[in-house]
PDB file of C-alpha atoms and ligand atoms in Angstrom:
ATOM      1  CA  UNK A   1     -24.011  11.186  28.343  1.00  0.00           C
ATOM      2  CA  UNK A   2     -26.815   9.640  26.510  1.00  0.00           C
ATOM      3  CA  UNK A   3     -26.431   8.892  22.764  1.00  0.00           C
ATOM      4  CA  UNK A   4     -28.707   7.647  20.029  1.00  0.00           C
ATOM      5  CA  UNK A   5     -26.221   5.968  17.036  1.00  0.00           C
ATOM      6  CA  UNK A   6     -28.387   6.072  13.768  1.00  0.00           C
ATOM      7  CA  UNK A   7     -27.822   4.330  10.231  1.00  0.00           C
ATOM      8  CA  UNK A   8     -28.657   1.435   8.186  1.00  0.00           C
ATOM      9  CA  UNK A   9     -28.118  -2.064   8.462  1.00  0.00           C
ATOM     10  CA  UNK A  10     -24.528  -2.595   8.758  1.00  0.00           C
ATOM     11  CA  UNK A  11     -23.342   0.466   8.973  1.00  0.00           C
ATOM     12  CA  UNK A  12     -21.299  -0.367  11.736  1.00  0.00           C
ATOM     13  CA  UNK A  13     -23.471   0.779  14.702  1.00  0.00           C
ATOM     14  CA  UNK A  14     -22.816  -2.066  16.694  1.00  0.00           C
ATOM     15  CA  UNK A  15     -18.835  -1.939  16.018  1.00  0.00           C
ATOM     16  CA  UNK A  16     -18.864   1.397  17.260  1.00  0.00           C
ATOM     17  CA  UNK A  17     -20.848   1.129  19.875  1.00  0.00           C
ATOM     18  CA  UNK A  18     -18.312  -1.137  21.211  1.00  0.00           C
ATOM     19  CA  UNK A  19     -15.981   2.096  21.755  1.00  0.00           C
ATOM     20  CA  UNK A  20     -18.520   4.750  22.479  1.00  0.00           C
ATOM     21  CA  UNK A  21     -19.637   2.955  25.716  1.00  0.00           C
ATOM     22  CA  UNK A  22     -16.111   2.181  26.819  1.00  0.00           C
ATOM     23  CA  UNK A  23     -15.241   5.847  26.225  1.00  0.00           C
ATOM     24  CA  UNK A  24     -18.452   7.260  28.380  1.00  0.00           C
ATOM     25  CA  UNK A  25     -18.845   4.031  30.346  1.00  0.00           C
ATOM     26  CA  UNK A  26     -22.297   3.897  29.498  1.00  0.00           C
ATOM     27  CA  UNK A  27     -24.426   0.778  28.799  1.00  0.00           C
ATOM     28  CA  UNK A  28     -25.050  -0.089  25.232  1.00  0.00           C
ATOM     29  CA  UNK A  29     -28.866  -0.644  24.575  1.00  0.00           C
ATOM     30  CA  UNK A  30     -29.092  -2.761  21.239  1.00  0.00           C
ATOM     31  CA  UNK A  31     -32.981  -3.548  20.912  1.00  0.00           C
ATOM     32  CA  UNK A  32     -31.633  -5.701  17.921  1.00  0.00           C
ATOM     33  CA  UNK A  33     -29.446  -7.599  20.725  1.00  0.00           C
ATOM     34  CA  UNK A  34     -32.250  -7.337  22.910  1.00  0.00           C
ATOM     35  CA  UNK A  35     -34.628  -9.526  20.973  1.00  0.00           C
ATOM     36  CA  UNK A  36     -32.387 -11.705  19.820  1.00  0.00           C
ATOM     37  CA  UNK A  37     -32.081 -12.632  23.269  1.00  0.00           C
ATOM     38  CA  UNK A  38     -35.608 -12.998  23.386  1.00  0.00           C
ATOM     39  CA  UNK A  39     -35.573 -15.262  19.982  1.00  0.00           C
ATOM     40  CA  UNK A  40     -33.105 -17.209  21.858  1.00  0.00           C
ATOM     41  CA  UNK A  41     -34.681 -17.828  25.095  1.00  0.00           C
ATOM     42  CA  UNK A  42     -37.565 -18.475  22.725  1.00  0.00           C
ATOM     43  CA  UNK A  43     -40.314 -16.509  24.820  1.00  0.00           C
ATOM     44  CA  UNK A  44     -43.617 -15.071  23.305  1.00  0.00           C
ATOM     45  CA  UNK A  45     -41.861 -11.848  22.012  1.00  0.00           C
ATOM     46  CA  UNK A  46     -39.252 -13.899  20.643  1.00  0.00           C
ATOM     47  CA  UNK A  47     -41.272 -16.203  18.679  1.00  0.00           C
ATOM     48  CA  UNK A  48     -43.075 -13.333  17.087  1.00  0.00           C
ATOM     49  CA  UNK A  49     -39.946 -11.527  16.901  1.00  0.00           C
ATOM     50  CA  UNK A  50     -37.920 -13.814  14.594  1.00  0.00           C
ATOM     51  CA  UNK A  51     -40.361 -14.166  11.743  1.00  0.00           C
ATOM     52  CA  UNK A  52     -40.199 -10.518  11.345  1.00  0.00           C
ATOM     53  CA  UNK A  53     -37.009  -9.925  11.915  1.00  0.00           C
ATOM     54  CA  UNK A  54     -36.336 -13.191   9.089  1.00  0.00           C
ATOM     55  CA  UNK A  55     -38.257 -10.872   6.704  1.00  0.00           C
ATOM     56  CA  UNK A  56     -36.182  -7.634   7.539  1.00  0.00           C
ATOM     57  CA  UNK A  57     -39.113  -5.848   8.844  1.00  0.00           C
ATOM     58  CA  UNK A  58     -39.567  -3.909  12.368  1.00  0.00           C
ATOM     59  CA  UNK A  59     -41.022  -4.993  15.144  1.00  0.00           C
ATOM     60  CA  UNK A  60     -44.058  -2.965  16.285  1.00  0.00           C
ATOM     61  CA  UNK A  61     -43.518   0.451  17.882  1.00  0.00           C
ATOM     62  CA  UNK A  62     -45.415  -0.588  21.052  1.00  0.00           C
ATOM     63  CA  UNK A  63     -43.368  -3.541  21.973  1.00  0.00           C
ATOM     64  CA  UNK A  64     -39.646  -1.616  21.196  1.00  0.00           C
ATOM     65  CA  UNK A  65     -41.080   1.321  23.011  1.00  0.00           C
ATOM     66  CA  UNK A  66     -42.119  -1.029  26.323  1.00  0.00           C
ATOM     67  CA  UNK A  67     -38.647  -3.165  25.962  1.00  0.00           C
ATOM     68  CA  UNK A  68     -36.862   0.172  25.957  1.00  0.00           C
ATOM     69  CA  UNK A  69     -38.934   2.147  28.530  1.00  0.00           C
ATOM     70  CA  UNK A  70     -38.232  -0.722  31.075  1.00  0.00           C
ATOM     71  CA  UNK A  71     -34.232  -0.764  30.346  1.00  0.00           C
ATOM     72  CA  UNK A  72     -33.778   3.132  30.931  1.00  0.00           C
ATOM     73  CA  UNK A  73     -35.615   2.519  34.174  1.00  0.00           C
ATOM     74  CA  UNK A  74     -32.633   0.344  35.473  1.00  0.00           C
ATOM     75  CA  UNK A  75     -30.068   1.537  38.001  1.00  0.00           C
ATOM     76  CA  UNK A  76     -26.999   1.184  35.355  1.00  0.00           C
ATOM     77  CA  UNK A  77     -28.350   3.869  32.726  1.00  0.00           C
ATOM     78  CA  UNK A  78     -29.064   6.164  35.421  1.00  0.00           C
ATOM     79  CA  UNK A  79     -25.664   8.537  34.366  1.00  0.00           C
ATOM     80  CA  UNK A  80     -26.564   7.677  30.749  1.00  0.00           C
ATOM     81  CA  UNK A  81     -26.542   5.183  27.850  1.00  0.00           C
ATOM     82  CA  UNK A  82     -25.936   4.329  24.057  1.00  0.00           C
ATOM     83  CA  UNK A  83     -29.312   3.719  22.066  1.00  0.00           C
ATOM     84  CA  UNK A  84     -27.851   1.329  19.077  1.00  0.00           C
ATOM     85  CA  UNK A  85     -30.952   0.849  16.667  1.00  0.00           C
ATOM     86  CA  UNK A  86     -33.197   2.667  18.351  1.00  0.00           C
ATOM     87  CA  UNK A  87     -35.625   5.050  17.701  1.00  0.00           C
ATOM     88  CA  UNK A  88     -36.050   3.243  13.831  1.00  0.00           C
ATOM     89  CA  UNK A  89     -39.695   5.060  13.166  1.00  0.00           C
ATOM     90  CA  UNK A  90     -40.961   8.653  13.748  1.00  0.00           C
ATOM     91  CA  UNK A  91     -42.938   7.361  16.231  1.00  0.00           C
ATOM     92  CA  UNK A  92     -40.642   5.364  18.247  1.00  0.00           C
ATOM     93  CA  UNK A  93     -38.772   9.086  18.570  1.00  0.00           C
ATOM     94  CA  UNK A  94     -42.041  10.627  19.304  1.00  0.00           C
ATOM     95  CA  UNK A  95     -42.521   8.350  22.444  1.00  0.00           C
ATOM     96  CA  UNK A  96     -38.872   9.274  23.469  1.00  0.00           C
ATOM     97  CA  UNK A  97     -39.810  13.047  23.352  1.00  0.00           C
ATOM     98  CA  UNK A  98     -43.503  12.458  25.066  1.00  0.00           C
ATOM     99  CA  UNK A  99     -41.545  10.861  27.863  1.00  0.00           C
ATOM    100  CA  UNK A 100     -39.305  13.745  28.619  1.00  0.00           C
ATOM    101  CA  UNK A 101     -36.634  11.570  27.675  1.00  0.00           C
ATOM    102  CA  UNK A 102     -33.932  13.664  25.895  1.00  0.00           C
ATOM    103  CA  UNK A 103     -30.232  13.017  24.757  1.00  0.00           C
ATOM    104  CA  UNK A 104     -27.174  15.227  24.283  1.00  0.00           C
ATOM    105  CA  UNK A 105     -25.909  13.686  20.498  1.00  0.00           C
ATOM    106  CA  UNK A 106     -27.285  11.457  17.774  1.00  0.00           C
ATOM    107  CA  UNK A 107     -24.448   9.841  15.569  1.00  0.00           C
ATOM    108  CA  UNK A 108     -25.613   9.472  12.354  1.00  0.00           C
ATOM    109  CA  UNK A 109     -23.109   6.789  10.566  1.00  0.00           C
ATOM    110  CA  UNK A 110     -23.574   7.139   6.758  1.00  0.00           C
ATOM    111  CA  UNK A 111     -22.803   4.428   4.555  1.00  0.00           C
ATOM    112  CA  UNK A 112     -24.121   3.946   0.662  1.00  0.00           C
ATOM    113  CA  UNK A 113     -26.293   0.659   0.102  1.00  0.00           C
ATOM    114  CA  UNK A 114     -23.573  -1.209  -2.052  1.00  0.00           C
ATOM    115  CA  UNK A 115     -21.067  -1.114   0.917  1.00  0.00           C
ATOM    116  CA  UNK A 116     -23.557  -2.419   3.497  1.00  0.00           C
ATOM    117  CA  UNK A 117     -24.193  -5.188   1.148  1.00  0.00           C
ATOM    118  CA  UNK A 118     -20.591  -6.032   1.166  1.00  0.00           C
ATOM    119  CA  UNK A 119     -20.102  -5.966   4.919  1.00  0.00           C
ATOM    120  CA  UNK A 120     -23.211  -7.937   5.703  1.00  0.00           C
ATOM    121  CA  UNK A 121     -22.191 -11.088   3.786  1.00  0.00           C
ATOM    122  CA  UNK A 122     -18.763 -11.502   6.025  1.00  0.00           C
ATOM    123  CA  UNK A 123     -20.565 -10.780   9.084  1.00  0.00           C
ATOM    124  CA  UNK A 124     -19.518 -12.885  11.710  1.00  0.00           C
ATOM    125  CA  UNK A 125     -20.878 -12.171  15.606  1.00  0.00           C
ATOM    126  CA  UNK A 126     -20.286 -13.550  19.301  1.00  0.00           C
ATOM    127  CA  UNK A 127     -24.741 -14.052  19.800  1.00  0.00           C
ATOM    128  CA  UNK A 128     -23.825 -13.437  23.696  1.00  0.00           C
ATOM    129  CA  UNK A 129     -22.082 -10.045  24.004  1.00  0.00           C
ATOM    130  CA  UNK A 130     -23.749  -9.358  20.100  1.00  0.00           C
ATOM    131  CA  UNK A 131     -19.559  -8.614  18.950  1.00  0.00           C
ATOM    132  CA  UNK A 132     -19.887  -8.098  15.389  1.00  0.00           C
ATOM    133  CA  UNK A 133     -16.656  -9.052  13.061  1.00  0.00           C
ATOM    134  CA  UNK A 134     -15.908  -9.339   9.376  1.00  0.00           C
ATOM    135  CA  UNK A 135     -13.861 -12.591   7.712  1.00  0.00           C
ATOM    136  CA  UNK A 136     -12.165  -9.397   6.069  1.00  0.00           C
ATOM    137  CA  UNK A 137     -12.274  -6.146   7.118  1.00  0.00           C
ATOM    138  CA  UNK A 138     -12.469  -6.543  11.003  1.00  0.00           C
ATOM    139  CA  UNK A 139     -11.568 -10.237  11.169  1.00  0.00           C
ATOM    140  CA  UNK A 140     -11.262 -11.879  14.739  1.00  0.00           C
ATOM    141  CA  UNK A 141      -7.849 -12.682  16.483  1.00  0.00           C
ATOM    142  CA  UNK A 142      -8.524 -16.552  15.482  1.00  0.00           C
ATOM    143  CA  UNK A 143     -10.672 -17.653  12.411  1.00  0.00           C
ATOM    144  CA  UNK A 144     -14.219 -18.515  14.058  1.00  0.00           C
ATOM    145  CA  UNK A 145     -13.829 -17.553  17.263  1.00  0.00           C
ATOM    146  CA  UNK A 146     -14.682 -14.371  19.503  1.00  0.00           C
ATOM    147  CA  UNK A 147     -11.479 -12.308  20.973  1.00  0.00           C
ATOM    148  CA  UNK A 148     -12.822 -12.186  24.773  1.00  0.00           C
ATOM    149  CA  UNK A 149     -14.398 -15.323  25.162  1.00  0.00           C
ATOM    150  CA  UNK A 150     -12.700 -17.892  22.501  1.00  0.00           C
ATOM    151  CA  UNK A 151     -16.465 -18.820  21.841  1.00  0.00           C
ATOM    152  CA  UNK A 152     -17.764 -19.703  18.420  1.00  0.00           C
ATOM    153  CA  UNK A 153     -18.628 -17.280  15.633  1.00  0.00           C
ATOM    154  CA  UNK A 154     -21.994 -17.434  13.773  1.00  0.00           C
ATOM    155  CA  UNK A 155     -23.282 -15.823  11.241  1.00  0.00           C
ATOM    156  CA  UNK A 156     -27.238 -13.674  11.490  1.00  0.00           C
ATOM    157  CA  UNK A 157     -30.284 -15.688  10.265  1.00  0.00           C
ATOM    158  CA  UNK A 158     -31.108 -12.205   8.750  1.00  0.00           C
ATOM    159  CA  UNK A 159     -27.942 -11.628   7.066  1.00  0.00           C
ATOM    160  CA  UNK A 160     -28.921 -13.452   3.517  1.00  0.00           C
ATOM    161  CA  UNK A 161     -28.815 -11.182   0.731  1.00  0.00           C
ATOM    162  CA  UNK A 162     -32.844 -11.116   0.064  1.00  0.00           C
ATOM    163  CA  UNK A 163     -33.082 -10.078   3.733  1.00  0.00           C
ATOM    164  CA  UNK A 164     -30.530  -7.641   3.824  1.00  0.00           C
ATOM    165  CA  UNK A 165     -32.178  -5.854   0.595  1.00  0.00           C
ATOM    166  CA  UNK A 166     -35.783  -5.936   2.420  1.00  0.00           C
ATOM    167  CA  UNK A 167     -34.180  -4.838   5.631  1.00  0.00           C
ATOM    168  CA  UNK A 168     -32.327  -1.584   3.332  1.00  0.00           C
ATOM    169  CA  UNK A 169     -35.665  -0.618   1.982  1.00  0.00           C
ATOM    170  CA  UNK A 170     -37.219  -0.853   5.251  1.00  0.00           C
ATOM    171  CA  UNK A 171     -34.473   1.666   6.485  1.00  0.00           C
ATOM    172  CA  UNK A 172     -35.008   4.080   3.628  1.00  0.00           C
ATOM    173  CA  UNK A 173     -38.933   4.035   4.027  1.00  0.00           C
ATOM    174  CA  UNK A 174     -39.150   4.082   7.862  1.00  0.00           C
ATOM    175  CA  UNK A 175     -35.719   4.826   9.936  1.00  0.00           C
ATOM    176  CA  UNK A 176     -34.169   7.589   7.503  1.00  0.00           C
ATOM    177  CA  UNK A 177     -36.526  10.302   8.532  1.00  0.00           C
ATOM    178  CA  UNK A 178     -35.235  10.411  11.568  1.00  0.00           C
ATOM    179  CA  UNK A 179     -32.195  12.021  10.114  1.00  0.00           C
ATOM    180  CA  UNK A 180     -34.297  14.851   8.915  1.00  0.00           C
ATOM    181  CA  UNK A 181     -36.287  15.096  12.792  1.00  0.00           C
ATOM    182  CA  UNK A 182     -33.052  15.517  14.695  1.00  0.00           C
ATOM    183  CA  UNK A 183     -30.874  17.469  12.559  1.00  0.00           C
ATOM    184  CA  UNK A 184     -34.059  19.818  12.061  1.00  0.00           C
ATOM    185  CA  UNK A 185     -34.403  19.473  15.783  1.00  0.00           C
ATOM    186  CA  UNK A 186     -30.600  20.327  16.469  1.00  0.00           C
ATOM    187  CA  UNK A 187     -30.182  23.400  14.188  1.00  0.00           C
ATOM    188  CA  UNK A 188     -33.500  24.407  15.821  1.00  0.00           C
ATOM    189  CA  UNK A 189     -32.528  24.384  19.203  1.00  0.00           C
ATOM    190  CA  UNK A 190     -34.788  24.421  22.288  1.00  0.00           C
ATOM    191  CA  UNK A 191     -36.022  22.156  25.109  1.00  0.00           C
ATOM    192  CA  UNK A 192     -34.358  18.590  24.336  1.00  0.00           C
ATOM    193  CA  UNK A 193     -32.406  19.748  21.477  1.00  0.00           C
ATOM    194  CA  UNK A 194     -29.487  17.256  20.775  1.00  0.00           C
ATOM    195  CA  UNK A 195     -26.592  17.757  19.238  1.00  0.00           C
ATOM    196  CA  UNK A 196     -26.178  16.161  15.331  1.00  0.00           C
ATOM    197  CA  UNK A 197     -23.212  14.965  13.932  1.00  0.00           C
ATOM    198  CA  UNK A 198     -23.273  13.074  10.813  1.00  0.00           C
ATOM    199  CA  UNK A 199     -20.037  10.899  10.490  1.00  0.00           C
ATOM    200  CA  UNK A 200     -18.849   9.403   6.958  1.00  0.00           C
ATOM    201  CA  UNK A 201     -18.818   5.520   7.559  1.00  0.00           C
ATOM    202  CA  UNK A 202     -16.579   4.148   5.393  1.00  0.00           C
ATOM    203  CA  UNK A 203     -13.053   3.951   6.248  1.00  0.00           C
ATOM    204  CA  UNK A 204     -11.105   1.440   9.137  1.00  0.00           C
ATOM    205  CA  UNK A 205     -13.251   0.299  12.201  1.00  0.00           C
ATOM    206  CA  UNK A 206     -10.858   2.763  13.905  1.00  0.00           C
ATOM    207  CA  UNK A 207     -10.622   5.843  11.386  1.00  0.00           C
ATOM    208  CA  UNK A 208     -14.392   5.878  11.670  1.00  0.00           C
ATOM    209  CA  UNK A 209     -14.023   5.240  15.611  1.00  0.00           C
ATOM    210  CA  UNK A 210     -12.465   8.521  15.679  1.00  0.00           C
ATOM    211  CA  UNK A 211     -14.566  10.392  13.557  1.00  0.00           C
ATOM    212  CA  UNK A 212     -17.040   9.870  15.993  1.00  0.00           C
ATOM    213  CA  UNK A 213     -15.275  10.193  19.274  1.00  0.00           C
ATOM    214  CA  UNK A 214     -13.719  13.452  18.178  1.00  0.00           C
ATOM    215  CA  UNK A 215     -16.963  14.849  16.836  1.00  0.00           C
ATOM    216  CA  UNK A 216     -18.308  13.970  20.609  1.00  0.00           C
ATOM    217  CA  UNK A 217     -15.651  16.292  22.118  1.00  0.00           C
ATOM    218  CA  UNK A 218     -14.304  13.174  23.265  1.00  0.00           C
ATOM    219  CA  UNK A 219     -10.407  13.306  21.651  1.00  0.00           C
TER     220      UNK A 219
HETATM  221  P1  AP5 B   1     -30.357  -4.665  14.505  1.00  0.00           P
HETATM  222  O1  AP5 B   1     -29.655  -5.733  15.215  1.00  0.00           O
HETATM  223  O2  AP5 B   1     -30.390  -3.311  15.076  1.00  0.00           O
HETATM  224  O3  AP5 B   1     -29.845  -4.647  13.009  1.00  0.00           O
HETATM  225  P2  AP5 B   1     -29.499  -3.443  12.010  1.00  0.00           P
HETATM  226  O4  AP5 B   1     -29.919  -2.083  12.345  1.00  0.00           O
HETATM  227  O5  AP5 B   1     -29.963  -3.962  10.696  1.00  0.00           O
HETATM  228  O6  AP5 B   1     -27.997  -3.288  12.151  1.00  0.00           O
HETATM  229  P3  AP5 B   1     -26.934  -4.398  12.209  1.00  0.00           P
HETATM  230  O7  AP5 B   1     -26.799  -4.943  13.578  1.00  0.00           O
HETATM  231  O8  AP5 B   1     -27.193  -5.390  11.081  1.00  0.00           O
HETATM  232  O9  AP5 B   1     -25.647  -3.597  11.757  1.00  0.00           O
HETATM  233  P4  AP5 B   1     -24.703  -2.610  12.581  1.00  0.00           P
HETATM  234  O10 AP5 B   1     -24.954  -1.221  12.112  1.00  0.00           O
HETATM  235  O11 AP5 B   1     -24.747  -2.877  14.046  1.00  0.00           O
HETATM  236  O12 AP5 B   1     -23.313  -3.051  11.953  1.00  0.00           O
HETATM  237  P5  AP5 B   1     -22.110  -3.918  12.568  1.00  0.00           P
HETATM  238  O13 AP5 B   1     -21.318  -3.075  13.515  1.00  0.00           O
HETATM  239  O14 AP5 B   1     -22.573  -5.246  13.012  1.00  0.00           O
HETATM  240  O15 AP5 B   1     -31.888  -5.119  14.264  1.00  0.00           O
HETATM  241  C1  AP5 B   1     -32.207  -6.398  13.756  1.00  0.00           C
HETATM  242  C2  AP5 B   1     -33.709  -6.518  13.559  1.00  0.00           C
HETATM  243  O16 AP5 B   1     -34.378  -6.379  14.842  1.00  0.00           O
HETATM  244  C3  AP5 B   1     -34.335  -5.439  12.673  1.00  0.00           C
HETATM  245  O17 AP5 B   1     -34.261  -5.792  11.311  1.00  0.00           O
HETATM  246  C4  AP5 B   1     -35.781  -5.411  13.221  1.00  0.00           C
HETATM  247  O18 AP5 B   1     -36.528  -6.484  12.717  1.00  0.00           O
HETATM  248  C5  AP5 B   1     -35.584  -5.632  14.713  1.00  0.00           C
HETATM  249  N1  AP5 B   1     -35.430  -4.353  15.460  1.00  0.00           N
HETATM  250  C6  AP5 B   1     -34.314  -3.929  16.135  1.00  0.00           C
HETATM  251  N2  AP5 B   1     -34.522  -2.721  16.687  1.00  0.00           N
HETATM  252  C7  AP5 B   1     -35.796  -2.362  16.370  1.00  0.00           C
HETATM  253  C8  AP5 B   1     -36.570  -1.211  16.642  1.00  0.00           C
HETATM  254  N3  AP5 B   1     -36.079  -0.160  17.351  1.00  0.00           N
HETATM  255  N4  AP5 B   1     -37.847  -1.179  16.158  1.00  0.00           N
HETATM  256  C9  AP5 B   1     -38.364  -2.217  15.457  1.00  0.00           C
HETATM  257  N5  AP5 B   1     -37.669  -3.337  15.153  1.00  0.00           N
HETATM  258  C10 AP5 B   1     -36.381  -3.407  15.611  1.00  0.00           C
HETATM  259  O19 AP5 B   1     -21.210  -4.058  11.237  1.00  0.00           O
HETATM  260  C11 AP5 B   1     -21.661  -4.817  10.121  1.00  0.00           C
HETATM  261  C12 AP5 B   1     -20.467  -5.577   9.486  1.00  0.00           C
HETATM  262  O20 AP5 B   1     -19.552  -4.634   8.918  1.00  0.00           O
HETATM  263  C13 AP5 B   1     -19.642  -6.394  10.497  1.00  0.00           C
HETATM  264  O21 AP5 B   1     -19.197  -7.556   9.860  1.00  0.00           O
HETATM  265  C14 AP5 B   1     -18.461  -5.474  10.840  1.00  0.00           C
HETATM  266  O22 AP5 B   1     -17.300  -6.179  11.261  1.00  0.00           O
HETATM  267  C15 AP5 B   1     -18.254  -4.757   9.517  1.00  0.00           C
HETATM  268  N6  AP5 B   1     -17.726  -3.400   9.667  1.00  0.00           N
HETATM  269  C16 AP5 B   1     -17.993  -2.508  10.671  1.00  0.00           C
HETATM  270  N7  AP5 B   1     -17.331  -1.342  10.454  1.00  0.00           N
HETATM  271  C17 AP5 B   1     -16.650  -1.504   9.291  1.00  0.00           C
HETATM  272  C18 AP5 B   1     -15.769  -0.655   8.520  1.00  0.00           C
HETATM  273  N8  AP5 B   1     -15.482   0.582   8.915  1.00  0.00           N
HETATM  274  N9  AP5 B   1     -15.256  -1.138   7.355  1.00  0.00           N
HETATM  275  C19 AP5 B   1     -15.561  -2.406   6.942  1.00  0.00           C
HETATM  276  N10 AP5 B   1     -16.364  -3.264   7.623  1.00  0.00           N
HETATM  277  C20 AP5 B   1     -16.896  -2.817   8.778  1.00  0.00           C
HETATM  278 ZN1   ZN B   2     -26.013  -4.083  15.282  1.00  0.00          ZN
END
């Protein structure tokens, strides 16, 4: 199964991905996750990467589209993976396409602006394994700390409020047409052609959870 899971920041993309791979046991492929690991290991890419990613812009097609190329190619997403975050431009779906590189569903997981707002400011995540949890609404076992590992909790450099508003308008200008390509694509049909399913996002962690899976022919 190979799966693109689409929406803004903080609309839960990473929460969910948590169950979608367990489900298909298919490797999760956050390009947010990967570059952080990059800002952390603080190579070239990662140096570049973080003052962007500080602003809440995107990282240039080229170097996602390399990053990505080179993951698929790996013996683990051979019987299929979870794209969380990526394609975010026309042209980052363009290069899937041109590649021959097609996938059975994209998850579209709508949430409004003024809820993403709300959910970004009690972020909490694990930076290794790139677990997201909320003080609130999805809070961990024990205050600070991640369930699987008991490791500390920290909170995103890019999860102030002036960079959560830049990264939503980024979204709106650049990543939301995608919703129009593949649902266009889908009710289209033809060589490629994934299926579309456009989930409403708010709700639990696991109301939304199976929304999705059920949608997927999965429940
Ligand atoms: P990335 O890491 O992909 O960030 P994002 O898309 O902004 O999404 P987030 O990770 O912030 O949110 P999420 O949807 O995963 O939500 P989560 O599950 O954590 O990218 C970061 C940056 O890297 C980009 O800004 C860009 O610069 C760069 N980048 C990455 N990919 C790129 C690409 N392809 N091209 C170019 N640049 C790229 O949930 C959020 C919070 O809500 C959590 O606290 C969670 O516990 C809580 N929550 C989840 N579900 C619910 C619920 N149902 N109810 C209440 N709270 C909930
Ligand atoms: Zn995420």
């Amino acid at each position: 199964m190979r799966i693109i899971l689409l929406g803004g920041p903080g609309a839960g993309k990473g929460t969910q991905a948590g169950f979608i791979k367990e489900h298909f046991k298919i490797p999760q492929i956050s390009t947010g996750d990967m570059l952080r690991a990059h800002v952390k290991q603080g190579t070239e890419l990662g140096k570049a990467a973080k003052k962007i990613m500080d602003e809440g812009g995107l990282v240039s097609d080229d170097i996602i589209i390399g990053m990505v190329k080179a993951r698929i190619d790996a013996e683990d997403c051979q019987g299929g993976f979870l794209f969380d975050g990526f394609p975010r431009t026309i042209a980052q779906a363009d290069a899937l396409k041109e590649s021959g590189i097609f996938v059975d569903a994209v998850v579209e997981i709508d949430v409004p602006d003024a809820e993403i707002v709300k959910r970004m400011s009690g972020r909490r995540v694990h930076p290794a394994s790139g677990r997201s949890y909320h003080v609130v609404f999805n809070p961990p076992r024990e205050e600070g700390k991640d369930d699987v590992t008991g490791e500390a909790l920290i909170q995103r450099d890019d999860d102030r409020e002036e960079t959560v508003k830049a990264r939503l308008a980024v979204y709106h200008e650049q990543t939301e047409p995608l919703i129009g390509y593949y649902s266009t694509w889908a009710e289209a049909g033809g060589e490629g052609a994934p299926k579309y399913l456009k989930v409403h996002g708010i709700g639990s962690v696991e109301e939304i959870r199976d929304r999705i899976l059920e949608g997927l022919g999965a429940l």
